[in-house]
């Protein structure tokens, strides 16, 4: 059964993971412990908090969705700058691949992020900067320990 993008489009930080499960239907797959709450499905991604809510969501072109806080997929970068003149550039490893990553705080618990490539918005994300995520087991173990024995 294909994923219903229309049911994923309204996902946002704060929603219960149960709402995400309902939207994904049979495509739902529990994130592994090592994923620290990250879940990626085609052009949609999310990160689930330690208390079972969505802490961030992101959409990548060609995901079809209505405007999010006035920003739409395929929107020219200059329109974004008119809509949010205080948007700030963030350093990101994707810069070496031609991306410009920007963000703006909409409130204390909601940040809007965009990824621009070729002067067009191709990534839209919403993040709760106060969210707490699960950590993978043994995250801080000695990295030089690479083999396990009984």
One Martini backbone bead per residue (centre of mass of N, CA, C, O) as a GRO file, in nm:
protein
  150
    1UNK     BB    1   0.092   0.038   0.026
    2UNK     BB    2   0.084   0.351  -0.026
    3UNK     BB    3   0.169   0.656   0.065
    4UNK     BB    4  -0.013   0.928   0.215
    5UNK     BB    5   0.070   1.250   0.172
    6UNK     BB    6  -0.189   1.394   0.281
    7UNK     BB    7  -0.136   1.272   0.578
    8UNK     BB    8   0.161   1.399   0.616
    9UNK     BB    9   0.147   1.712   0.571
   10UNK     BB   10   0.028   1.786   0.881
   11UNK     BB   11   0.279   1.736   1.011
   12UNK     BB   12   0.401   1.816   1.350
   13UNK     BB   13   0.511   1.936   1.615
   14UNK     BB   14   0.351   1.746   1.896
   15UNK     BB   15   0.256   1.511   1.777
   16UNK     BB   16   0.158   1.203   1.783
   17UNK     BB   17   0.271   0.895   1.686
   18UNK     BB   18  -0.015   0.787   1.624
   19UNK     BB   19  -0.067   0.978   1.382
   20UNK     BB   20   0.161   0.865   1.211
   21UNK     BB   21   0.069   0.573   1.202
   22UNK     BB   22  -0.201   0.632   1.060
   23UNK     BB   23  -0.073   0.761   0.803
   24UNK     BB   24   0.110   0.497   0.731
   25UNK     BB   25   0.018   0.235   0.832
   26UNK     BB   26   0.177  -0.037   0.692
   27UNK     BB   27   0.450   0.149   0.675
   28UNK     BB   28   0.509   0.119   0.957
   29UNK     BB   29   0.826   0.164   1.144
   30UNK     BB   30   1.015   0.113   1.394
   31UNK     BB   31   1.261   0.260   1.531
   32UNK     BB   32   1.563   0.221   1.612
   33UNK     BB   33   1.775   0.270   1.871
   34UNK     BB   34   2.007   0.397   1.683
   35UNK     BB   35   1.819   0.639   1.556
   36UNK     BB   36   1.709   0.845   1.772
   37UNK     BB   37   1.404   0.882   1.619
   38UNK     BB   38   1.461   0.837   1.330
   39UNK     BB   39   1.255   0.886   1.021
   40UNK     BB   40   1.257   0.759   0.679
   41UNK     BB   41   1.036   0.848   0.389
   42UNK     BB   42   1.150   0.943   0.134
   43UNK     BB   43   1.033   1.284   0.148
   44UNK     BB   44   1.008   1.196   0.455
   45UNK     BB   45   1.068   1.323   0.795
   46UNK     BB   46   1.152   1.227   1.138
   47UNK     BB   47   1.143   1.293   1.504
   48UNK     BB   48   1.122   1.113   1.795
   49UNK     BB   49   1.051   1.141   2.105
   50UNK     BB   50   1.074   1.014   2.424
   51UNK     BB   51   0.737   1.080   2.455
   52UNK     BB   52   0.590   1.031   2.159
   53UNK     BB   53   0.670   1.271   1.966
   54UNK     BB   54   0.704   1.522   1.746
   55UNK     BB   55   1.006   1.719   1.688
   56UNK     BB   56   1.033   1.662   1.371
   57UNK     BB   57   0.995   1.781   1.027
   58UNK     BB   58   1.044   1.675   0.677
   59UNK     BB   59   1.052   1.804   0.340
   60UNK     BB   60   1.094   1.687   0.001
   61UNK     BB   61   1.146   1.712  -0.302
   62UNK     BB   62   0.829   1.635  -0.450
   63UNK     BB   63   0.656   1.710  -0.220
   64UNK     BB   64   0.318   1.749  -0.166
   65UNK     BB   65   0.217   2.073  -0.029
   66UNK     BB   66   0.110   2.299   0.153
   67UNK     BB   67   0.162   2.570   0.297
   68UNK     BB   68   0.418   2.666   0.542
   69UNK     BB   69   0.405   2.952   0.675
   70UNK     BB   70   0.406   3.052   0.350
   71UNK     BB   71   0.570   2.802   0.258
   72UNK     BB   72   0.682   2.657  -0.056
   73UNK     BB   73   0.737   2.439  -0.280
   74UNK     BB   74   0.934   2.613  -0.523
   75UNK     BB   75   1.008   2.865  -0.399
   76UNK     BB   76   1.156   3.147  -0.418
   77UNK     BB   77   1.399   3.287  -0.228
   78UNK     BB   78   1.301   3.586  -0.239
   79UNK     BB   79   1.025   3.530  -0.104
   80UNK     BB   80   1.134   3.440   0.167
   81UNK     BB   81   1.282   3.711   0.234
   82UNK     BB   82   1.016   3.874   0.239
   83UNK     BB   83   0.865   3.705   0.458
   84UNK     BB   84   1.173   3.648   0.608
   85UNK     BB   85   1.414   3.875   0.677
   86UNK     BB   86   1.547   3.709   0.945
   87UNK     BB   87   1.677   3.493   0.810
   88UNK     BB   88   1.916   3.229   0.875
   89UNK     BB   89   2.219   3.102   0.827
   90UNK     BB   90   2.342   2.767   0.814
   91UNK     BB   91   2.560   2.536   0.892
   92UNK     BB   92   2.628   2.279   0.638
   93UNK     BB   93   2.723   1.995   0.464
   94UNK     BB   94   2.542   2.065   0.201
   95UNK     BB   95   2.702   2.301   0.072
   96UNK     BB   96   2.894   2.117  -0.113
   97UNK     BB   97   2.603   2.057  -0.290
   98UNK     BB   98   2.441   2.355  -0.319
   99UNK     BB   99   2.333   2.434  -0.043
  100UNK     BB  100   2.095   2.636   0.145
  101UNK     BB  101   2.060   2.697   0.491
  102UNK     BB  102   1.764   2.792   0.677
  103UNK     BB  103   1.636   2.995   0.961
  104UNK     BB  104   1.340   3.041   1.184
  105UNK     BB  105   1.173   3.175   1.454
  106UNK     BB  106   0.832   3.145   1.548
  107UNK     BB  107   0.905   3.028   1.837
  108UNK     BB  108   1.006   2.863   2.120
  109UNK     BB  109   0.871   2.575   1.970
  110UNK     BB  110   0.939   2.694   1.660
  111UNK     BB  111   1.114   2.594   1.361
  112UNK     BB  112   1.205   2.716   1.046
  113UNK     BB  113   1.317   2.530   0.762
  114UNK     BB  114   1.543   2.558   0.473
  115UNK     BB  115   1.615   2.438   0.139
  116UNK     BB  116   1.842   2.563  -0.109
  117UNK     BB  117   1.830   2.518  -0.471
  118UNK     BB  118   1.857   2.706  -0.732
  119UNK     BB  119   1.666   2.932  -0.586
  120UNK     BB  120   1.497   2.689  -0.444
  121UNK     BB  121   1.266   2.532  -0.259
  122UNK     BB  122   1.333   2.174  -0.129
  123UNK     BB  123   1.314   2.230   0.190
  124UNK     BB  124   1.098   2.154   0.476
  125UNK     BB  125   1.102   2.253   0.828
  126UNK     BB  126   1.005   2.137   1.161
  127UNK     BB  127   1.103   2.250   1.497
  128UNK     BB  128   1.164   2.152   1.835
  129UNK     BB  129   1.409   2.285   2.043
  130UNK     BB  130   1.291   2.128   2.321
  131UNK     BB  131   1.338   1.854   2.243
  132UNK     BB  132   1.358   1.506   2.347
  133UNK     BB  133   1.574   1.240   2.276
  134UNK     BB  134   1.671   0.945   2.214
  135UNK     BB  135   1.932   0.725   2.302
  136UNK     BB  136   2.170   0.530   2.225
  137UNK     BB  137   2.327   0.270   2.309
  138UNK     BB  138   2.651   0.337   2.395
  139UNK     BB  139   2.731   0.626   2.285
  140UNK     BB  140   2.987   0.671   2.510
  141UNK     BB  141   3.166   0.473   2.422
  142UNK     BB  142   3.452   0.350   2.334
  143UNK     BB  143   3.561   0.388   2.002
  144UNK     BB  144   3.797   0.164   2.016
  145UNK     BB  145   3.561  -0.034   2.053
  146UNK     BB  146   3.492  -0.281   1.787
  147UNK     BB  147   3.470  -0.552   1.954
  148UNK     BB  148   3.287  -0.844   2.045
  149UNK     BB  149   3.254  -1.052   2.337
  150UNK     BB  150   3.161  -1.316   2.554
   0.00000   0.00000   0.00000
